[in-house]
PDB file of C-alpha atoms in Angstrom:
ATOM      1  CA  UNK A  17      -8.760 -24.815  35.723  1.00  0.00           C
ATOM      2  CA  UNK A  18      -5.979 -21.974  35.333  1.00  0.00           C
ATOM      3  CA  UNK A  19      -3.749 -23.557  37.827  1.00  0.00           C
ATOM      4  CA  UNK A  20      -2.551 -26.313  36.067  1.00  0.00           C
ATOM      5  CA  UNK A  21       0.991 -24.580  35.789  1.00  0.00           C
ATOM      6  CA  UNK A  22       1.173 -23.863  39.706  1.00  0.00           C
ATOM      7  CA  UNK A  23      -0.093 -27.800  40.167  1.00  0.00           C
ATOM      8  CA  UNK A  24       2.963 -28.946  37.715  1.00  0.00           C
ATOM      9  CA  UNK A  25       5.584 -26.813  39.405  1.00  0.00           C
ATOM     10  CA  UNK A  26       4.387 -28.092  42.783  1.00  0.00           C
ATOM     11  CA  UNK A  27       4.310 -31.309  41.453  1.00  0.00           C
ATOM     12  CA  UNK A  28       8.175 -31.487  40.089  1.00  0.00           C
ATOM     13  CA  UNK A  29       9.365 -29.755  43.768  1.00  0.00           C
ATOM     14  CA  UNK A  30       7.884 -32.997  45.305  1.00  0.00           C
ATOM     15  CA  UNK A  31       9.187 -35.321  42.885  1.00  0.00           C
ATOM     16  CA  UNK A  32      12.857 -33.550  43.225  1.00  0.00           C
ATOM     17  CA  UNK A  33      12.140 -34.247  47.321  1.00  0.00           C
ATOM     18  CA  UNK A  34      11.283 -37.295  46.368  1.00  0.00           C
ATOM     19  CA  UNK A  35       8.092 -37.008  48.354  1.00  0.00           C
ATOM     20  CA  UNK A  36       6.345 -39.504  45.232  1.00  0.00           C
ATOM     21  CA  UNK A  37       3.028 -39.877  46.355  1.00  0.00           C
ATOM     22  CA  UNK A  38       2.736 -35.262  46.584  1.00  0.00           C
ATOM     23  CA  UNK A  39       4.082 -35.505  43.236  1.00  0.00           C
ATOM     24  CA  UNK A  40       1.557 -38.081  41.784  1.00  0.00           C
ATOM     25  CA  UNK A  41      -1.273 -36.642  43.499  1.00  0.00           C
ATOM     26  CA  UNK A  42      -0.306 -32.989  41.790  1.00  0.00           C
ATOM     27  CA  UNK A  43       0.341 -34.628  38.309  1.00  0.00           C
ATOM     28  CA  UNK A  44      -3.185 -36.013  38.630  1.00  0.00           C
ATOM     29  CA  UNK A  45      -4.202 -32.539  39.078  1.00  0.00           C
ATOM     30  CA  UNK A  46      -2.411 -31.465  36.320  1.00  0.00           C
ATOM     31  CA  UNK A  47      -4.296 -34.156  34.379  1.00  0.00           C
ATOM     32  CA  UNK A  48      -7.970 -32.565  35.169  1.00  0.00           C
ATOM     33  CA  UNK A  49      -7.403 -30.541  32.274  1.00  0.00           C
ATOM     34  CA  UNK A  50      -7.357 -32.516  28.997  1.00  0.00           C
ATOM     35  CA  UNK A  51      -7.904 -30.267  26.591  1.00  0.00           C
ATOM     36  CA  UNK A  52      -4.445 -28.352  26.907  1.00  0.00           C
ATOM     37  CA  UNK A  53      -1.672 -30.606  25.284  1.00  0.00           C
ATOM     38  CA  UNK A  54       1.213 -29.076  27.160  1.00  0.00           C
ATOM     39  CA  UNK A  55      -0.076 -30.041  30.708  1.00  0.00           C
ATOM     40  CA  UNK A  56      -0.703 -33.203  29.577  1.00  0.00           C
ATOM     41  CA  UNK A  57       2.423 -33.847  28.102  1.00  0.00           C
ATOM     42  CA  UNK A  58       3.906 -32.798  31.328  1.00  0.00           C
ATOM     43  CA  UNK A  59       1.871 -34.656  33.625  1.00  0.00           C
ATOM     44  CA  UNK A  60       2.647 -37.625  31.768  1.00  0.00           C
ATOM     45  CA  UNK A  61       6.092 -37.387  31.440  1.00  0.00           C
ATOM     46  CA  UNK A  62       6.289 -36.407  35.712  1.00  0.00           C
ATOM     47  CA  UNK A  63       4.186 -39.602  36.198  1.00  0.00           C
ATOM     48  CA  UNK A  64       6.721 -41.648  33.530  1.00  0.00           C
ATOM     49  CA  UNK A  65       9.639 -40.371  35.777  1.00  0.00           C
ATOM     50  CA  UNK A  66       8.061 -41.319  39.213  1.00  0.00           C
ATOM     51  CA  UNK A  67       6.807 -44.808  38.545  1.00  0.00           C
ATOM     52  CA  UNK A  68      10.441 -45.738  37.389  1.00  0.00           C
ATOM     53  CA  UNK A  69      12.068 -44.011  40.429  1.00  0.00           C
ATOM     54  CA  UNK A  70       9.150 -46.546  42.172  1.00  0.00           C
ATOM     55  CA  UNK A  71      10.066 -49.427  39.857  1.00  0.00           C
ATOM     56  CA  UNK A  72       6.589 -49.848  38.913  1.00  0.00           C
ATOM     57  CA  UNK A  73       7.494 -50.565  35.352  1.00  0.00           C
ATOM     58  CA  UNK A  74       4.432 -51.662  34.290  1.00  0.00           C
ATOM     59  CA  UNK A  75       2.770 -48.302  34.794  1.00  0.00           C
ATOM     60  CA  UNK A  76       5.542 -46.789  33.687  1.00  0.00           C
ATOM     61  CA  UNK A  77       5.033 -48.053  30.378  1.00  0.00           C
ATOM     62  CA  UNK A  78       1.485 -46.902  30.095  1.00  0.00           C
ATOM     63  CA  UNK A  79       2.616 -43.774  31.306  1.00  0.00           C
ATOM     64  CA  UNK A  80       5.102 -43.653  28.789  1.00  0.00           C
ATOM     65  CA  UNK A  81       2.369 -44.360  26.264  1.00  0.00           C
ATOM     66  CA  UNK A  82       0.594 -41.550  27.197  1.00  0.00           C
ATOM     67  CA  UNK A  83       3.020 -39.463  27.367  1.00  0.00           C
ATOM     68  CA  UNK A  84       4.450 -39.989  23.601  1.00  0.00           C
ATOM     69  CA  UNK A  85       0.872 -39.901  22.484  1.00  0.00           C
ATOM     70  CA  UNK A  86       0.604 -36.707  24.087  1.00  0.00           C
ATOM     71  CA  UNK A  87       3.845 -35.569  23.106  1.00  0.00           C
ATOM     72  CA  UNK A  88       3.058 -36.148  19.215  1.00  0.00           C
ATOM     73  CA  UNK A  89      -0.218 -34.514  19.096  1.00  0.00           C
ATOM     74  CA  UNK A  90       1.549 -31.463  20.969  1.00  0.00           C
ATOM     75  CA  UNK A  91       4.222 -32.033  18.406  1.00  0.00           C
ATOM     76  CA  UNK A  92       1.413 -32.081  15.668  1.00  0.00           C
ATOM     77  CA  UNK A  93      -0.248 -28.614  16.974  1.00  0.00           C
ATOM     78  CA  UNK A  94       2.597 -26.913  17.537  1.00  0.00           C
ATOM     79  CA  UNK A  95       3.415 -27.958  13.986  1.00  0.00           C
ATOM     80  CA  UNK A  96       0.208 -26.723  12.736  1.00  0.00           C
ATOM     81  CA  UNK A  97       0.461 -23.646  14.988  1.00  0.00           C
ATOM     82  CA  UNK A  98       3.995 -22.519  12.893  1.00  0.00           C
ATOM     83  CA  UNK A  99       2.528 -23.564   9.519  1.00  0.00           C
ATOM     84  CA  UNK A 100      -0.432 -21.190  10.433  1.00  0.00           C
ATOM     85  CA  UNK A 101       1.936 -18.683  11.858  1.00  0.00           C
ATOM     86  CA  UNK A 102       4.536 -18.985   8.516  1.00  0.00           C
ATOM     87  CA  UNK A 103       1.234 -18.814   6.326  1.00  0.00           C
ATOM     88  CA  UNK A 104       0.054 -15.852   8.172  1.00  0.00           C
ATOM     89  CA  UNK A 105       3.544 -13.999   8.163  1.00  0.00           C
ATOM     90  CA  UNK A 106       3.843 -15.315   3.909  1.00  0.00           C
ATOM     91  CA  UNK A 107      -0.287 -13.343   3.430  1.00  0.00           C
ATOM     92  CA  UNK A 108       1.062 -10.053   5.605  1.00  0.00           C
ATOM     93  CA  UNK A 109       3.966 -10.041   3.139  1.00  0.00           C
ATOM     94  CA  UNK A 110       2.238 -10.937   0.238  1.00  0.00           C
ATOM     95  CA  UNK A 111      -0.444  -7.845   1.335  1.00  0.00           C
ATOM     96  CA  UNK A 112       2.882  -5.266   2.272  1.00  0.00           C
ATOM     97  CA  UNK A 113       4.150  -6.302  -1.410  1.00  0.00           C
ATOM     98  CA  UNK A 114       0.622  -5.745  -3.074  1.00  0.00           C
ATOM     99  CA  UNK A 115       0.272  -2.549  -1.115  1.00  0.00           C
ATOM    100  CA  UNK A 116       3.542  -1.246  -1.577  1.00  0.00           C
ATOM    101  CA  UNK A 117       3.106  -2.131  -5.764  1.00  0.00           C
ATOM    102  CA  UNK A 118      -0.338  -0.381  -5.757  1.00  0.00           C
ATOM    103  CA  UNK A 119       1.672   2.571  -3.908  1.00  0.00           C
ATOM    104  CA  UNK A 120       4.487   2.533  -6.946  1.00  0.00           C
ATOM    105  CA  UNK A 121       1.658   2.779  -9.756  1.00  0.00           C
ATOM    106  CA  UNK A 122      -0.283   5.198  -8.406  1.00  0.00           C
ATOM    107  CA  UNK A 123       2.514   7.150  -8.152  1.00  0.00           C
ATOM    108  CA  UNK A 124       3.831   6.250 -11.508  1.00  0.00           C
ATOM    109  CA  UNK A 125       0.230   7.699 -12.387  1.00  0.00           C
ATOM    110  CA  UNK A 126       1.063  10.669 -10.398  1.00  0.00           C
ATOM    111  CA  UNK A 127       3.927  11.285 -12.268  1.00  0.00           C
ATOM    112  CA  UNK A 128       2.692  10.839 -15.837  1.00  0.00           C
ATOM    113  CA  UNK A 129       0.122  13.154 -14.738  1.00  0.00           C
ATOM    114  CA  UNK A 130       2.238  15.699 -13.875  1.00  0.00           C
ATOM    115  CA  UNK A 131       3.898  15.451 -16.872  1.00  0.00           C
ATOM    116  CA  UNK A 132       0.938  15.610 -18.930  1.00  0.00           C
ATOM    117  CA  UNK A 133       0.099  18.825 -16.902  1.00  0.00           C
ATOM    118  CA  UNK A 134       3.365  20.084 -17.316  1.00  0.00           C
ATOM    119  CA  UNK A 135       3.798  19.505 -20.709  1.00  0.00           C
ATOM    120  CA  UNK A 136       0.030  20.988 -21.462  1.00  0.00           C
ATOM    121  CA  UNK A 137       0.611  24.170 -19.857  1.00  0.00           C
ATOM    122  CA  UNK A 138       4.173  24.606 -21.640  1.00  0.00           C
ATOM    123  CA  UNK A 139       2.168  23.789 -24.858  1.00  0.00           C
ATOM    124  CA  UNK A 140      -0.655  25.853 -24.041  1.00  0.00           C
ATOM    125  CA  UNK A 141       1.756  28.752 -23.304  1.00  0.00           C
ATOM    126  CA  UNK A 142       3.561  28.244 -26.811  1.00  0.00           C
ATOM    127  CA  UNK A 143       0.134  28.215 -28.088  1.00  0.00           C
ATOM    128  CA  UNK A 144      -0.355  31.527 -26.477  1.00  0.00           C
ATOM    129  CA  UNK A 145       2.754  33.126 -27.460  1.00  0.00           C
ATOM    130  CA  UNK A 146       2.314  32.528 -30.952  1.00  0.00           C
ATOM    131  CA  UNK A 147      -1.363  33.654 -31.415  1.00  0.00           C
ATOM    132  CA  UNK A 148      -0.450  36.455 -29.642  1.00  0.00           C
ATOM    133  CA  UNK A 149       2.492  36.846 -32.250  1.00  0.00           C
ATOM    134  CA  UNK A 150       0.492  36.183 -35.390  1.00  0.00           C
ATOM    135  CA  UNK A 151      -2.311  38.706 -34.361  1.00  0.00           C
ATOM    136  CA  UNK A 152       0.246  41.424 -33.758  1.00  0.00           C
ATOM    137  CA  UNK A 153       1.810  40.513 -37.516  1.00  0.00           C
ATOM    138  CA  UNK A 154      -1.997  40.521 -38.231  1.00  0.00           C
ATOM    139  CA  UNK A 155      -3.083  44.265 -36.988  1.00  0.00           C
ATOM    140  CA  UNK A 156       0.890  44.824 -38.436  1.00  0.00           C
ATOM    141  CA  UNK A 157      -0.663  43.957 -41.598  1.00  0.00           C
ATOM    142  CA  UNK A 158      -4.048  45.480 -41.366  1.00  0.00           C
ATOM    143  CA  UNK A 159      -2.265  48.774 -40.073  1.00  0.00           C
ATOM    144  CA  UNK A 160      -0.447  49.104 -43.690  1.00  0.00           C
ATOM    145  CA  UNK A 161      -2.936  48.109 -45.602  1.00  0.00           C
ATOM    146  CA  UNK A 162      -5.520  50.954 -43.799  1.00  0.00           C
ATOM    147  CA  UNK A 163      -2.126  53.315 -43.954  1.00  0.00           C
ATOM    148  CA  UNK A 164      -2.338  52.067 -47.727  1.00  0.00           C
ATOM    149  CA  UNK A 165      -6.060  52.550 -48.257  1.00  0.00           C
ATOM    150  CA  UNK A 166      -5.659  56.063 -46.428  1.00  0.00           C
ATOM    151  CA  UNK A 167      -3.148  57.090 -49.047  1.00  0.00           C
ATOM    152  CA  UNK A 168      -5.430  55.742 -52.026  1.00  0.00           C
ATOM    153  CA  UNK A 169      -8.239  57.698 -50.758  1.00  0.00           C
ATOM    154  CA  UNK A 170      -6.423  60.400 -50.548  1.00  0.00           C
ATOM    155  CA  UNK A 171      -5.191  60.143 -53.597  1.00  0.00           C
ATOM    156  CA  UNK A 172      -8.242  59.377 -55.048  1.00  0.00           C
ATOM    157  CA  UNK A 173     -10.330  62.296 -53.587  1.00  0.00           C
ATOM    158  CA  UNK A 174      -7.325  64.703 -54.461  1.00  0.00           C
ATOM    159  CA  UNK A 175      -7.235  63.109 -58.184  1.00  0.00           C
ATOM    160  CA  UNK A 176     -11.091  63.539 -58.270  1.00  0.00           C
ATOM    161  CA  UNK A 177     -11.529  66.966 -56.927  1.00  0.00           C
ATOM    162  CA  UNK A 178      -8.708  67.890 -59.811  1.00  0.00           C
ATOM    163  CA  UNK A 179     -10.646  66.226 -62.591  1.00  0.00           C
ATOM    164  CA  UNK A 180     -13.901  68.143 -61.186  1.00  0.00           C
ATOM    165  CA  UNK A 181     -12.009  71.142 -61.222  1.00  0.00           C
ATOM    166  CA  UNK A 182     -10.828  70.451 -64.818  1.00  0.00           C
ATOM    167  CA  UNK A 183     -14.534  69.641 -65.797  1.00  0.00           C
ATOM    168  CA  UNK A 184     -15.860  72.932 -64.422  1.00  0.00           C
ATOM    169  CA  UNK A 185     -12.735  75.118 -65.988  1.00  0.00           C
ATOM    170  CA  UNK A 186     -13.027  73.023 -69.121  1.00  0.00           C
ATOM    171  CA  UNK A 187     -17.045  73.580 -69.207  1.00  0.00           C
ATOM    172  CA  UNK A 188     -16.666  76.860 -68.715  1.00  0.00           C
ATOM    173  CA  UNK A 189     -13.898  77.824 -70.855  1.00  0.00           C
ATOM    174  CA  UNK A 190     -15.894  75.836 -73.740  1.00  0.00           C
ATOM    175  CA  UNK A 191     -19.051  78.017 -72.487  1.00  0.00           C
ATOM    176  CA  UNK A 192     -17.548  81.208 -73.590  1.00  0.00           C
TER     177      UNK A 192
END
C-alpha cells in the first residue's frame, strides 16, 4: 500500500513498450488497493487498453465494465467531495459575513455610546455652568439684600438711639 502510484506509472512505461504482460502484472498491483477510486479507475482503464492492443475483446469488455463502474463512483465522490468543499467554502462565508455584521453593531454600539458620553458630559458641563451662574446671581442677591439689611439696621439703631435721646431730653425737660 502507498505505492500504488509508482506501480501505475511503471505499469503505463510497459504498456507504451508494449511489453503487455509487465504492464498487466503492474495494473494488477495497482488493483491490490480497492479502496482508493483513482487507482482503480486507472488500473482498469490500463487493463481496457491492453486487452484490445491483445485483441482479447472479451476481457476487454469486462474490463471496460469495471472501469466505467469505477469511473462513476470516482465521478460520484469527486462530486460529493466539491459539494462538501462548495458547502464548506458557502458556511466560512456565511461565518466571515456573521462575524463581520456582529463587528458593524458592536461598533454601531460603540458609537452611540460615545455619543451618549459625549453628549452627557457637554450636558453635564451646561449643567455646571449654569448652577454655577445662578448661585453667583444668588450670593449677588443675598449680598444686596445683607448690604440692604446693613443699611436698615443702621438706620434703625441710629433712628432708635435718637428717639432714646428724645425720651431722656423730653423726660427730663418735663422733670423740671
Amino acid at each position: 500500500k502507498g505505492r500504488e502510484l509508482f506501480y501505475e506509472l511503471k505499469a503505463r512505461y510497459y504498456e507504451q513498450t508494449e511489453l503487455y504482460d509487465s504492464a498487466l502484472f503492474y495494473y494488477s498491483r495497482v488493483l491490490e488497493n480497492e479502496q482508493n477510486l483513482d487507482c482503480r479507475e486507472a488500473a482498469y482503464k490500463g487493463l481496457t487498453s491492453i486487452t484490445k492492443k491483445q485483441k482479447r475483446f472479451s476481457q476487454s469488455v469486462i474490463y471496460a465494465e469495471k472501469y466505467c463502474d469505477a469511473n462513476d463512483s470516482s465521478a460520484i465522490k469527486r462530486s460529493s467531495e466539491e459539494i462538501n468543499r462548495m458547502n464548506a467554502i458557502y458556511n466560512y462565508n456565511n461565518i466571515l459575513k456573521k462575524k463581520e455584521h456582529a463587528e458593524l453593531e458592536s461598533l454601531k454600539y460603540r458609537i452611540v455610546f460615545l455619543y451618549t458620553l459625549v453628549f452627557l458630559i457637554i450636558l453635564g458641563f451646561g449643567l455646571y455652568i449654569y448652577i454655577s451662574k445662578r448661585k453667583k446671581e444668588y450670593r449677588k442677591k443675598l449680598q444686596t439684600k445683607n448690604i440692604e439689611y446693613s443699611i436698615l439696621i443702621n438706620r434703625y439703631e441710629t433712628a432708635t438711639s435718637e428717639l432714646k435721646s428724645l425720651k431722656e431730653n423730653t423726660s427730663s425737660a418735663i422733670k423740671r
